[in-house]
Short mmCIF file of C-alpha atoms in Angstrom, two decimals:
data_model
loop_
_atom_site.label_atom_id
_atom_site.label_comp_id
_atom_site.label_asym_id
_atom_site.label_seq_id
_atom_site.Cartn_x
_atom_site.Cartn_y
_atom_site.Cartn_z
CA UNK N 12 0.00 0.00 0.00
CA UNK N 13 2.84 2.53 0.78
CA UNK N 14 4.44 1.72 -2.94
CA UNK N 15 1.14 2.27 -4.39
CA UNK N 16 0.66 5.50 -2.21
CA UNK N 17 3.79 6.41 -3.15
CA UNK N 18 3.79 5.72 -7.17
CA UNK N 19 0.20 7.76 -7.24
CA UNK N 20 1.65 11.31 -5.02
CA UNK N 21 3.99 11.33 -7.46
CA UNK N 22 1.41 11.47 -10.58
CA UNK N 23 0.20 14.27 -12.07
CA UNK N 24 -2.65 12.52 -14.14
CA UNK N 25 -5.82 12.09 -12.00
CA UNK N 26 -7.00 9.39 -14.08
CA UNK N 27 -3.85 7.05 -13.92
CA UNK N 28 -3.54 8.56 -9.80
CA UNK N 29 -7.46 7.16 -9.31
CA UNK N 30 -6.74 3.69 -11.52
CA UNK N 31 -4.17 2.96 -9.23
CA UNK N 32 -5.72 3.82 -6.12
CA UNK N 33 -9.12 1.15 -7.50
CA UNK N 34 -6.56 -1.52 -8.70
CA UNK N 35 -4.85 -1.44 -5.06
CA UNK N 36 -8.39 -1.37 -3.14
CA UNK N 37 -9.00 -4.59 -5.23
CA UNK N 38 -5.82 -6.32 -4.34
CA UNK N 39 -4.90 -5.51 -0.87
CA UNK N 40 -8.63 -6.58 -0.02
CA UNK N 41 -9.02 -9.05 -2.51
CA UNK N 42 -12.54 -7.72 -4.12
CA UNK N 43 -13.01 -8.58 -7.51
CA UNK N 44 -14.44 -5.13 -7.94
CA UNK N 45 -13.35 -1.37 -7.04
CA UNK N 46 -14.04 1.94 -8.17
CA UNK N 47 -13.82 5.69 -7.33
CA UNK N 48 -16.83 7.80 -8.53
CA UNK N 49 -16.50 11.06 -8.21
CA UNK N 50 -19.28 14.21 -7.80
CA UNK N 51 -18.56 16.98 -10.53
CA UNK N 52 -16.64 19.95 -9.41
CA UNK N 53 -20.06 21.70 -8.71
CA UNK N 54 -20.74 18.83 -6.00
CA UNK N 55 -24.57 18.71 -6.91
CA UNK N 56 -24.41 15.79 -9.92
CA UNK N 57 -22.67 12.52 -11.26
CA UNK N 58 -19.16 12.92 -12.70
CA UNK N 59 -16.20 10.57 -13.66
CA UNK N 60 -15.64 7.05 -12.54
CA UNK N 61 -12.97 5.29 -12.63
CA UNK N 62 -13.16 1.49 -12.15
CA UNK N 63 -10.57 -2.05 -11.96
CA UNK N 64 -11.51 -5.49 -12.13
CA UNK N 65 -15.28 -7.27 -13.12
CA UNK N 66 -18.49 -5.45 -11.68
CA UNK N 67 -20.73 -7.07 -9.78
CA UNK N 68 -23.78 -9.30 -11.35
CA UNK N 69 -26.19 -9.24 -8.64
CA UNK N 70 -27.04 -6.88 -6.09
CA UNK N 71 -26.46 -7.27 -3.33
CA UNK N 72 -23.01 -8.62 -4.71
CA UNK N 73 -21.81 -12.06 -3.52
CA UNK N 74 -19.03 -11.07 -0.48
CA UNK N 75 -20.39 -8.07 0.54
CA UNK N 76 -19.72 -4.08 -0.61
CA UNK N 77 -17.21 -1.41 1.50
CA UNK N 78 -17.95 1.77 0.54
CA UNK N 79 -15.63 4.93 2.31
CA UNK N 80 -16.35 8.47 1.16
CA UNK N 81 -13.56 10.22 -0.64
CA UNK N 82 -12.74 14.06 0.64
CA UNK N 83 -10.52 16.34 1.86
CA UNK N 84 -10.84 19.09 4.98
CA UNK N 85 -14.70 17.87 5.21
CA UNK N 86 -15.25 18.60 1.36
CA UNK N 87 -16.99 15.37 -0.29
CA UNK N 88 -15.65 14.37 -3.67
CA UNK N 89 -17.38 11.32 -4.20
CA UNK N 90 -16.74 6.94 -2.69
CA UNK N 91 -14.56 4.76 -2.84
CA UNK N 92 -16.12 1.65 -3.16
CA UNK N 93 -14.82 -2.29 -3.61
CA UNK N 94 -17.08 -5.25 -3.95
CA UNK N 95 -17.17 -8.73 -4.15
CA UNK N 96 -14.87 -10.79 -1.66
CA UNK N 97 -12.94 -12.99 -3.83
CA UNK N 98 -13.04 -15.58 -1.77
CA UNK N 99 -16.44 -15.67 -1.70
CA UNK N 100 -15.91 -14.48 2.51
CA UNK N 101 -16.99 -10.98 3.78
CA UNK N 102 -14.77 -7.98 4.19
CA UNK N 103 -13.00 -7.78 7.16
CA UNK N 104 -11.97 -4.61 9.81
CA UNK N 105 -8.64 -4.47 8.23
CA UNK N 106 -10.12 -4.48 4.82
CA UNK N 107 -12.38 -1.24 5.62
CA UNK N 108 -9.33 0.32 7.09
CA UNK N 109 -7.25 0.01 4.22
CA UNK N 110 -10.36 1.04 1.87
CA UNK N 111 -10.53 4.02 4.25
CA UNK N 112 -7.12 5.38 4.00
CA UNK N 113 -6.77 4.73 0.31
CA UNK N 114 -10.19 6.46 -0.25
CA UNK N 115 -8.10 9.60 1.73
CA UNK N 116 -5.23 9.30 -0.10
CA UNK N 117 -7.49 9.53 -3.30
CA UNK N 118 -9.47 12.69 -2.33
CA UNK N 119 -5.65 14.05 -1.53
CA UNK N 120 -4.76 13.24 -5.50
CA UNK N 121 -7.86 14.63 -6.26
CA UNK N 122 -7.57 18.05 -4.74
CA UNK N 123 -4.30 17.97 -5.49
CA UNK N 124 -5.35 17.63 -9.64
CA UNK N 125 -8.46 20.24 -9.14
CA UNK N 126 -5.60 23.17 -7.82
CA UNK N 127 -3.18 21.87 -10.31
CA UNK N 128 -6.02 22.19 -13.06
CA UNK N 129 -7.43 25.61 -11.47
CA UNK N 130 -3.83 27.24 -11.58
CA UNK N 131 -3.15 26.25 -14.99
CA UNK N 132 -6.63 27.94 -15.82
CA UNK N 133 -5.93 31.04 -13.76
CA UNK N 134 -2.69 31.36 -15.62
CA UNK N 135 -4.50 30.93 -18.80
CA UNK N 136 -7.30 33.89 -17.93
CA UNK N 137 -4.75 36.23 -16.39
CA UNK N 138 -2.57 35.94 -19.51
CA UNK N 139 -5.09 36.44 -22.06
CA UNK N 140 -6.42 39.36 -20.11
CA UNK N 141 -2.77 40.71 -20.22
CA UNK N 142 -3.03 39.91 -23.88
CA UNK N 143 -6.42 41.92 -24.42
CA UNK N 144 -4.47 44.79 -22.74
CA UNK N 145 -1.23 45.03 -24.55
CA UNK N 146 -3.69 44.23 -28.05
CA UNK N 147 -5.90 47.37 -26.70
CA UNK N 148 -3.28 49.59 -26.30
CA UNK N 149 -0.80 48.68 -28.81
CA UNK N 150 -2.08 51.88 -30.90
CA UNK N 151 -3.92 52.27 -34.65
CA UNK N 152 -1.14 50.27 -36.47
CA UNK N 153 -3.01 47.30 -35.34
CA UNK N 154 -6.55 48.54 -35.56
CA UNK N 155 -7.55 49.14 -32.39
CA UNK N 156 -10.62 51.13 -33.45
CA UNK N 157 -13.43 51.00 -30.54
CA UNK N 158 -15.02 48.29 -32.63
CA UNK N 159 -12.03 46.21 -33.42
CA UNK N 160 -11.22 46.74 -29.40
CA UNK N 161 -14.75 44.97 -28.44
CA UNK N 162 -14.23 42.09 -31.35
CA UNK N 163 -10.63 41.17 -29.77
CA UNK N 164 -12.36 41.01 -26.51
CA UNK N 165 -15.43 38.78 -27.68
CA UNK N 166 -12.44 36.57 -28.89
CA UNK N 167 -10.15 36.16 -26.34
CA UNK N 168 -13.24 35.50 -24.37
CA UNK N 169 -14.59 32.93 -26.03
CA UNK N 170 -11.22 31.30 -26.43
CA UNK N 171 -10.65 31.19 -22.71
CA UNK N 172 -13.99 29.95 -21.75
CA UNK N 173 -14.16 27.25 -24.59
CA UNK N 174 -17.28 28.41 -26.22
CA UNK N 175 -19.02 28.68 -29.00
CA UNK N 176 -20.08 31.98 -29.18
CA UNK N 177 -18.24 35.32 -27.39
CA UNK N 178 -20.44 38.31 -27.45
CA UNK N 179 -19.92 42.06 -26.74
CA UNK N 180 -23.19 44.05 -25.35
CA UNK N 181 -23.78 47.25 -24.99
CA UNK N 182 -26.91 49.51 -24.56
CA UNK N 183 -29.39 50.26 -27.37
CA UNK N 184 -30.39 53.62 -27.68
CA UNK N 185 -34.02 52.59 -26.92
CA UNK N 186 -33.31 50.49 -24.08
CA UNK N 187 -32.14 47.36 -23.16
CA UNK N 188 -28.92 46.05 -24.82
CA UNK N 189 -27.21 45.24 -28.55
CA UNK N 190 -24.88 43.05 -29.72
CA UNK N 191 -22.03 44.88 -30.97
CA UNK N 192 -19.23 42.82 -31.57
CA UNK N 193 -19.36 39.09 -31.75
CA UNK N 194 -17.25 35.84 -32.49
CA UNK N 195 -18.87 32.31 -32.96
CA UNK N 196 -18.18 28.73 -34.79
CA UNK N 197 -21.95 28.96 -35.02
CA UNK N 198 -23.06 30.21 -38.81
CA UNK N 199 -23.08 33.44 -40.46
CA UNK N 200 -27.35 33.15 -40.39
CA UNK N 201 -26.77 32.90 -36.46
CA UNK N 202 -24.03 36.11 -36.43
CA UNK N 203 -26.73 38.37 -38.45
CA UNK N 204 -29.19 37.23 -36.20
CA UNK N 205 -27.27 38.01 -33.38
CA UNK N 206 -26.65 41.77 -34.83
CA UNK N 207 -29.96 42.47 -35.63
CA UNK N 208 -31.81 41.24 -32.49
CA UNK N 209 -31.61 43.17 -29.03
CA UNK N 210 -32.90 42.43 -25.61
CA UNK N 211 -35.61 44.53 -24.48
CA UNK N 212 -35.21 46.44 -21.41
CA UNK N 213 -38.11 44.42 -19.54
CA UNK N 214 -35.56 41.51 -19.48
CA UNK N 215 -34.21 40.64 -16.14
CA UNK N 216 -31.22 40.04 -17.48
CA UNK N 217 -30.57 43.69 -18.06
CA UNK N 218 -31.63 44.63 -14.59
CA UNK N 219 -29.45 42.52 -13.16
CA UNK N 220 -26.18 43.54 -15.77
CA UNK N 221 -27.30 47.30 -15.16
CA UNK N 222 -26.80 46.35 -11.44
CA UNK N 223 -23.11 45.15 -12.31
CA UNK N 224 -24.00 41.48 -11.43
CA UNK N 225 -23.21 38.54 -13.53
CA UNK N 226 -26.09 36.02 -15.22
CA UNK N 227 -25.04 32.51 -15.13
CA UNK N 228 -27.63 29.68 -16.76
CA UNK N 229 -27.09 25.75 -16.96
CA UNK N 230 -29.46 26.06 -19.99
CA UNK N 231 -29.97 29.62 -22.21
CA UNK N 232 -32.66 28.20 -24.36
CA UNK N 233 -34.94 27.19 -21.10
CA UNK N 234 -33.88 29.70 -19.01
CA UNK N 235 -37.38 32.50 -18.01
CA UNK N 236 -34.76 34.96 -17.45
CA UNK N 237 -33.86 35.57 -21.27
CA UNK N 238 -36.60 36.44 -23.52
CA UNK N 239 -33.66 36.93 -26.50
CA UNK N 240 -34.86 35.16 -29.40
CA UNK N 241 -31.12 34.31 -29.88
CA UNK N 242 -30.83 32.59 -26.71
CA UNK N 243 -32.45 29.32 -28.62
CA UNK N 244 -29.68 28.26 -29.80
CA UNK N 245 -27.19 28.31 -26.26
CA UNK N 246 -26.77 26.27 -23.10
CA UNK N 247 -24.42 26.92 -20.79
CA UNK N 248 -23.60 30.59 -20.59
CA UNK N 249 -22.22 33.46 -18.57
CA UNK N 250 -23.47 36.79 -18.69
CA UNK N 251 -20.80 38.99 -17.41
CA UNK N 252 -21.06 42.76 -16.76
CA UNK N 253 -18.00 45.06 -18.05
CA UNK N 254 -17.32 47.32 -15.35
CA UNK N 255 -15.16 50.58 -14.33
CA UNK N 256 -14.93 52.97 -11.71
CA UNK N 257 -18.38 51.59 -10.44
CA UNK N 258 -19.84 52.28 -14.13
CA UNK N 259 -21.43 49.66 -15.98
CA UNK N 260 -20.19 49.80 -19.84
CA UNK N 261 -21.72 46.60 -21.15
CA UNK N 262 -21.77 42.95 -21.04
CA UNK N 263 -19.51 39.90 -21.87
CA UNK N 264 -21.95 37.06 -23.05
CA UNK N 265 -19.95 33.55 -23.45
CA UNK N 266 -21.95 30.90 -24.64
CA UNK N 267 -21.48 27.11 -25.00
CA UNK N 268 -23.95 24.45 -26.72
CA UNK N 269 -26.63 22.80 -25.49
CA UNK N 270 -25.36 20.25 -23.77
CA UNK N 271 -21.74 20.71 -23.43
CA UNK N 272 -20.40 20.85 -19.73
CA UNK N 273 -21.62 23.90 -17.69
CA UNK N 274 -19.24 26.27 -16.36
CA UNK N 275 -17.26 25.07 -13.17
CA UNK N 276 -17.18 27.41 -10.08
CA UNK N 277 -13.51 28.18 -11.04
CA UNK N 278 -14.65 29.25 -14.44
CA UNK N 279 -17.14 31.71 -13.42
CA UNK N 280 -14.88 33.17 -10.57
CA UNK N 281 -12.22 33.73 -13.67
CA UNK N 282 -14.98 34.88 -16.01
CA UNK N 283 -16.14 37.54 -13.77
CA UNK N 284 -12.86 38.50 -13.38
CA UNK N 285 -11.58 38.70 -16.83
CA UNK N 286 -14.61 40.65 -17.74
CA UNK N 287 -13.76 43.83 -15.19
CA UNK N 288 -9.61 43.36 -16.08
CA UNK N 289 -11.49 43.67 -20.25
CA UNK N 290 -13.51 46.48 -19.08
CA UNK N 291 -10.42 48.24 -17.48
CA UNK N 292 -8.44 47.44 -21.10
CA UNK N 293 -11.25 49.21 -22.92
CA UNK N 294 -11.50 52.16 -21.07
CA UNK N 295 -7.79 52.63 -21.26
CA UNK N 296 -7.54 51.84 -24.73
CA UNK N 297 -10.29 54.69 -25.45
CA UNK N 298 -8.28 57.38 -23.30
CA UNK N 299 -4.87 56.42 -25.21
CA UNK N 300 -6.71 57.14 -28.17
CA UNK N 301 -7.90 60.33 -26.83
CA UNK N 302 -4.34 60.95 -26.35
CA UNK N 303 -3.25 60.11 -29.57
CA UNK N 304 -5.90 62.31 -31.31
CA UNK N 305 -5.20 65.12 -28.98
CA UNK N 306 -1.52 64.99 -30.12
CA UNK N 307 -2.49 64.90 -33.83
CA UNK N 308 -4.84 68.33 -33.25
CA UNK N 309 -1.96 69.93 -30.83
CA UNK N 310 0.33 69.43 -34.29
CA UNK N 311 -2.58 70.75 -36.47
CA UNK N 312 -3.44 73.69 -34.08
CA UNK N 313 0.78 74.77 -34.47
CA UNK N 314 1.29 74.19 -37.76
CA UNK N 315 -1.86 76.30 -38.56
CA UNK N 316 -0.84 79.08 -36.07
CA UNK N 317 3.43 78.78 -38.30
CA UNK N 318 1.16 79.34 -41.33
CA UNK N 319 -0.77 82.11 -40.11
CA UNK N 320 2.24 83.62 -38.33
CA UNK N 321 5.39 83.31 -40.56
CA UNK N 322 4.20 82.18 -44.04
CA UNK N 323 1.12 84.18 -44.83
CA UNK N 324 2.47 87.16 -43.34
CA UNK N 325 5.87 86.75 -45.47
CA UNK N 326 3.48 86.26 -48.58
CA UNK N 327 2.07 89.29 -47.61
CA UNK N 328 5.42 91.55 -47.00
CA UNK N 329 6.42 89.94 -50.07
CA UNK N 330 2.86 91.11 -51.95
CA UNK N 331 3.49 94.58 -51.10
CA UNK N 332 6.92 94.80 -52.56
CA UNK N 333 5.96 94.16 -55.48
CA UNK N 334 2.70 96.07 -55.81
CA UNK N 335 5.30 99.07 -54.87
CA UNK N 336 7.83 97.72 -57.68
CA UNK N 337 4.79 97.41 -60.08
CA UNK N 338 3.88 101.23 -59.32
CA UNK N 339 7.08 102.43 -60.11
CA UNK N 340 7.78 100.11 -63.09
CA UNK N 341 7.79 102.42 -66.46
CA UNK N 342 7.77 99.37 -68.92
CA UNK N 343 3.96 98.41 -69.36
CA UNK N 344 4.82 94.76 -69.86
CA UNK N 345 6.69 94.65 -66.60
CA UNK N 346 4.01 96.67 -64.71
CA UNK N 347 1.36 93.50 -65.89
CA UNK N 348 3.68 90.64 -65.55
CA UNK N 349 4.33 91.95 -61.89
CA UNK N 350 0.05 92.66 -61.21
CA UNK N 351 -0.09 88.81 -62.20
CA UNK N 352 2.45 88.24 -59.77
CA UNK N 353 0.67 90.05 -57.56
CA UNK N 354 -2.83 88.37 -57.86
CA UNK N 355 -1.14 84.74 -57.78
CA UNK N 356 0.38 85.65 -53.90
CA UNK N 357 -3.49 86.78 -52.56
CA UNK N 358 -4.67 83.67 -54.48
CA UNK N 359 -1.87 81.64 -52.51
CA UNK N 360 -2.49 83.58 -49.34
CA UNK N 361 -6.61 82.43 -49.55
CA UNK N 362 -5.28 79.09 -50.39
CA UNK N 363 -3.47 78.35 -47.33
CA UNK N 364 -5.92 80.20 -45.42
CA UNK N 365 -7.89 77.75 -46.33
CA UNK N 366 -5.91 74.76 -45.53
CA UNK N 367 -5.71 77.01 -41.85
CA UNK N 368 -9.20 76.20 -41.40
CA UNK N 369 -8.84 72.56 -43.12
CA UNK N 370 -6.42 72.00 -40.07
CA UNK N 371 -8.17 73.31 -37.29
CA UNK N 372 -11.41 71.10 -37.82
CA UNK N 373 -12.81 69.04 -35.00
CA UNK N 374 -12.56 65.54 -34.97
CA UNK N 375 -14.62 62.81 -37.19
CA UNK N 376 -16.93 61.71 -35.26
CA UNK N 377 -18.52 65.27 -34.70
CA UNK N 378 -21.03 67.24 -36.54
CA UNK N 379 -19.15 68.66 -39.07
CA UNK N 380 -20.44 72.65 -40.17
CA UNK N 381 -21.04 74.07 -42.84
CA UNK N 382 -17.33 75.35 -43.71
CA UNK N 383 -16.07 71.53 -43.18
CA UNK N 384 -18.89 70.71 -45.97
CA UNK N 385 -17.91 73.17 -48.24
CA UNK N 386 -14.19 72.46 -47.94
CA UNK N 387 -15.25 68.28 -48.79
CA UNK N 388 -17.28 69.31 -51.20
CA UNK N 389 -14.38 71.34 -52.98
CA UNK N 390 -11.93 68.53 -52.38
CA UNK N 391 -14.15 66.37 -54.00
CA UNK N 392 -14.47 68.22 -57.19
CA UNK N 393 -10.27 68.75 -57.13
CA UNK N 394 -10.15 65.53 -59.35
CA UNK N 395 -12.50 66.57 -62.13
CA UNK N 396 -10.69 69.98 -62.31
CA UNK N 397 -7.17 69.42 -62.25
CA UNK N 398 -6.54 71.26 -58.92
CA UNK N 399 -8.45 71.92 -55.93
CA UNK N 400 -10.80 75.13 -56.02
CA UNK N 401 -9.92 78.15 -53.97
CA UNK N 402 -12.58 78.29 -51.47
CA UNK N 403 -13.01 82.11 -49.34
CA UNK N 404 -15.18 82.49 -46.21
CA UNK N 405 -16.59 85.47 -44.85
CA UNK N 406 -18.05 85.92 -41.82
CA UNK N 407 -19.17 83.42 -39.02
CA UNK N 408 -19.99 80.57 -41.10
CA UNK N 409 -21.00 77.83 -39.04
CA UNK N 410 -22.91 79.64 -36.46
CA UNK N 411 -25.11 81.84 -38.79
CA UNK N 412 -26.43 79.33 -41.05
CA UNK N 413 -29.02 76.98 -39.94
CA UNK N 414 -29.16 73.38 -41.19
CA UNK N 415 -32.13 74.10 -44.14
CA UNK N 416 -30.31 76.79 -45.68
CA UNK N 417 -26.45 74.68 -45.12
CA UNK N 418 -28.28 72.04 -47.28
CA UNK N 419 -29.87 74.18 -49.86
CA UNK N 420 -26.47 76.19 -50.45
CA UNK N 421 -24.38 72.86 -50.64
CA UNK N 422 -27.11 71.43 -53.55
CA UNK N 423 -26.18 74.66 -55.11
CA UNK N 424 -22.39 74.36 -55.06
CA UNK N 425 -22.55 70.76 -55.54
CA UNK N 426 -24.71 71.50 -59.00
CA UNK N 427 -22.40 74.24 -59.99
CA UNK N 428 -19.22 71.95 -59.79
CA UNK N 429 -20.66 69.23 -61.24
CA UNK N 430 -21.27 71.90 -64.28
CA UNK N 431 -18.05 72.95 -64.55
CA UNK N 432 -15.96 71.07 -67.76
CA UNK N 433 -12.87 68.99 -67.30
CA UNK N 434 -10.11 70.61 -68.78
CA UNK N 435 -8.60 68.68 -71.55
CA UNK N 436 -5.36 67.14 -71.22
CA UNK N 437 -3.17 69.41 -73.59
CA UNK N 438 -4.86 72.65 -70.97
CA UNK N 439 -4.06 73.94 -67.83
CA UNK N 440 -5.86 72.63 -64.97
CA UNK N 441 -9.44 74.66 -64.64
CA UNK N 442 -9.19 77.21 -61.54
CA UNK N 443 -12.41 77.88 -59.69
CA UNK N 444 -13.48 79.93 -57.00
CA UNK N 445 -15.88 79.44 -54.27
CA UNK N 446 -17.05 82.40 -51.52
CA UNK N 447 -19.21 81.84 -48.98
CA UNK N 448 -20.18 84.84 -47.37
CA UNK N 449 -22.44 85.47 -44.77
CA UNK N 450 -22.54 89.48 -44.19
CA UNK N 451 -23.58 89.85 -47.47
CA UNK N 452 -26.64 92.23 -47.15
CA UNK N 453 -29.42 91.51 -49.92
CA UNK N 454 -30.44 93.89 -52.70
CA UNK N 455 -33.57 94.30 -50.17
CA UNK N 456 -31.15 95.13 -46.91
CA UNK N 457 -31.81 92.24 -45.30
CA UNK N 458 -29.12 89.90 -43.83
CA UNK N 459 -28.26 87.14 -46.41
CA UNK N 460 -25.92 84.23 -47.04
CA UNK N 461 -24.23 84.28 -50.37
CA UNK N 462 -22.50 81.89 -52.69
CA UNK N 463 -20.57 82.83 -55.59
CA UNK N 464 -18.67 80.27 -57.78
CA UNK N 465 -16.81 81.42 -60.68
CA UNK N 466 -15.96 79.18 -63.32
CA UNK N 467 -12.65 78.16 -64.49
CA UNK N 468 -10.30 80.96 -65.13
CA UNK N 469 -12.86 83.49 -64.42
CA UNK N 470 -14.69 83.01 -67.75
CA UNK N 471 -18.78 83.03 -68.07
CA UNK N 472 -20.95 84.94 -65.56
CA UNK N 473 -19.93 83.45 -61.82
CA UNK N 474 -23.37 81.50 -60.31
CA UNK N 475 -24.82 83.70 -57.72
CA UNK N 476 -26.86 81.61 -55.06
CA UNK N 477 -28.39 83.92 -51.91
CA UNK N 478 -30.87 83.19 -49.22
CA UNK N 479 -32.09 85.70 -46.53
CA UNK N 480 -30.74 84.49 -43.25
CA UNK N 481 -33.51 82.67 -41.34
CA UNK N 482 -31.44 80.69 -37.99
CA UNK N 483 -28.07 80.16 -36.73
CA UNK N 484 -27.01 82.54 -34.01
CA UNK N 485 -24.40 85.41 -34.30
CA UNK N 486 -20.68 84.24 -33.01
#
């Protein structure tokens, strides 16, 4: 018994530890029968069995049964159990007391492989968590956009809880909550499905993520709590809340199969906590981007203020020396070639006061006015022209026009542009000019919002569009 106790502390492989523990019961009491069943790792259910020699044909079998209960520090992991005297005798004191300590020594090899097992998963959640952070922060090169940031976390999740189906959730503008980001085995039908639907705010589960506290089911599909018309297709599954700062962001659904193995006590513990270390990564992956973008307008805001400060005001210096050497000039032909000079610097000087403005814009994602819209509608016409139009703004723009007349005046310039010829290739590229101005009065007196485009080179009459200003508020 002490080489078999020995031979089984020193093995790492539960099932080979427990086959050796039934094949000694069997011989050192001489039972033609022994086996170690085991409770799952949630205690409440049947789980793995491991058995030596020929079961027992009638019940009660011929010799008698010994039974000891296998656990460890008053924890019950399931019996230990031999049957069948071979001798066709009945089990003796000394055979229960060897059954006994081998049924001890086998809850020690089983606790022993459940801590063994439960590290190796810790280290598994804690690194991909560590992963999820570095992958979150790593910057734009690897597309760490706030949707590509949820997707990576749907993955690693699902990964680390062996599922079928890792889900992002946040909440719908309406109420309730949206899938957002997703990754499953399931098929594409099932993915679409998943985008489209949403659970409705009535849904306990939402009360209870809203609340910050996890959702665990044996069995999605039969579960009252979800009333997701997705949730047909899912058994086991944890519904974990992504949470910051005592802020709920969203939720991490991972979902197995209907009827794969539920998720262990250890699992959930590490599920819950991967979800709030993923929560953490996303909310410092968004302020790194903030970061990042701040940087980029810091650089726009300076290099707008060194074109504003040194260049346009050399252009300028520069302009008036030669409108002086054109007034003094005697030879006609010099006095012209000089006033062309001369027009081509405040044509220059609008230009970059242009790409001034282009540079101080506001980010994407917000509203963009009405000089943003004019400036992309002139960049998009740059291609059919040859070059980019001048564009000239007077007045406050964006906080004098409201949005009916912004839309009416950007059909306009949009219609003109469109009108406006190609140049052919043996020509020059086509110049055009575009002037918004907004202290325009009209030929009534009343305050009006002009646009003026004139047509490549200055030739034809220049379209006139004007509108009496109805909203926007002075700046």
């Amino acid at each position: 018994m002490l080489e078999a106790m020995a031979a089984v502390g020193s093995d790492h492989d539960l099932g080979r530890a427990l086959g050796r523990i039934a094949e000694t019961a069997a011989s050192l009491t001489g039972a033609r029968h022994a086996a170690v069943s085991l409770r799952d790792e949630g205690g409440d259910g049947p789980g793995e069995q491991v058995t030596h020699g020929t079961p027992p044909e009638g019940e009660p079998p011929a010799g008698g049964l010994l039974e000891a209960p296998v656990q460890v520090q008053g924890e019950l992991f399931g019996t230990l159990s031999v049957a069948g005297k071979g001798d066709g005798g009945q089990f003796s004191d000394a055979d229960r007391h060897l059954v006994r300590i081998l049924a001890t020594e086998a809850g020690i090899a089983l606790s022993n492989a459940r801590l063994h097992s439960a590290a190796r998963q810790r280290r598994r959640w804690i690194d991909g968590a560590a992963s999820i952070t570095t992958a979150l922060l790593a910057g734009p090169e690897t597309g760490s956009t706030t949707a590509n940031a949820l997707t990576v976390v749907a993955e690693k999740g699902r990964e680390l809880a062996e599922a079928a189906t890792g889900a992002v959730l946040l909440p719908h503008a309406e109420g309730g909550m949206e899938v957002v980001a997703i990754s499953t085995v399931l098929s594409e039908a099932v993915r679409t499905e998943a985008y489209r639907g949403r659970i409705p705010p009535r849904s306990p589960v939402v009360h209870q993520i809203h609340a910050g506290l996890a959702v665990f089911s044996d069995d999605l599909a039969d579960d009252p709590r979800s009333i997701s018309p997705i949730s047909r297709h899912y058994g086991p599954t944890m519904l974990l809340p992504l949470r910051s700062s005592g802020r709920v962001l969203g939720a991490l659904a991972l979902c197995r199969m209907s009827g794969d193995r539920r998720f262990s006590h250890t699992e959930r513990t590490l599920g819950t906590q991967f979800a709030a270390q993923a929560a953490v990564a996303l909310v410092l992956a968004d302020r790194h981007r903030d970061r990042e973008r701040l940087a980029v307008f810091e650089d726009r805001d300076r290099i707008a203020r060194d074109l504003h400060d040194l260049v346009i005001q050399r252009l300028f210096a520069t302009g008036m020396l030669l409108e002086t050497a054109r007034r003094k000039a005697l030879v006609p032909e010099v006095r012209e070639g000089v006033g062309r000079a001369v027009d081509e610097l405040e044509a220059t000087i609008q230009e970059i006061r242009t790409a001034i403005i282009a540079l101080q814009q506001g980010p994407p994602e917000a509203p963009p006015g009405l000089r943003t819209r004019v400036l992309r509608e002139a960049g998009a016409a740059t291609a059919a022209l040859g070059t980019r139009p001048s564009v000239r703004f007077t007045g406050p723009v964006d906080t004098r026009v409201d949005d009916k007349d912004a839309r009416e005046l950007l059909a306009a310039l949009r219609e003109a542009l469109t009108d406006v010829t190609a140049p052919a290739p043996s020509r020059a590229p086509a110049r055009v000019e575009i002037a918004v101005d907004v202290t325009a009065p009209l030929p009534d007196g009343r305050p009006g919002i002009r646009l003026t485009v004139t047509g490549p080179d200055g030739a034809g009459r220049p379209l006139i569009w004007e509108r009496p200003l109805r909203g926007g508020c002075d700046a």
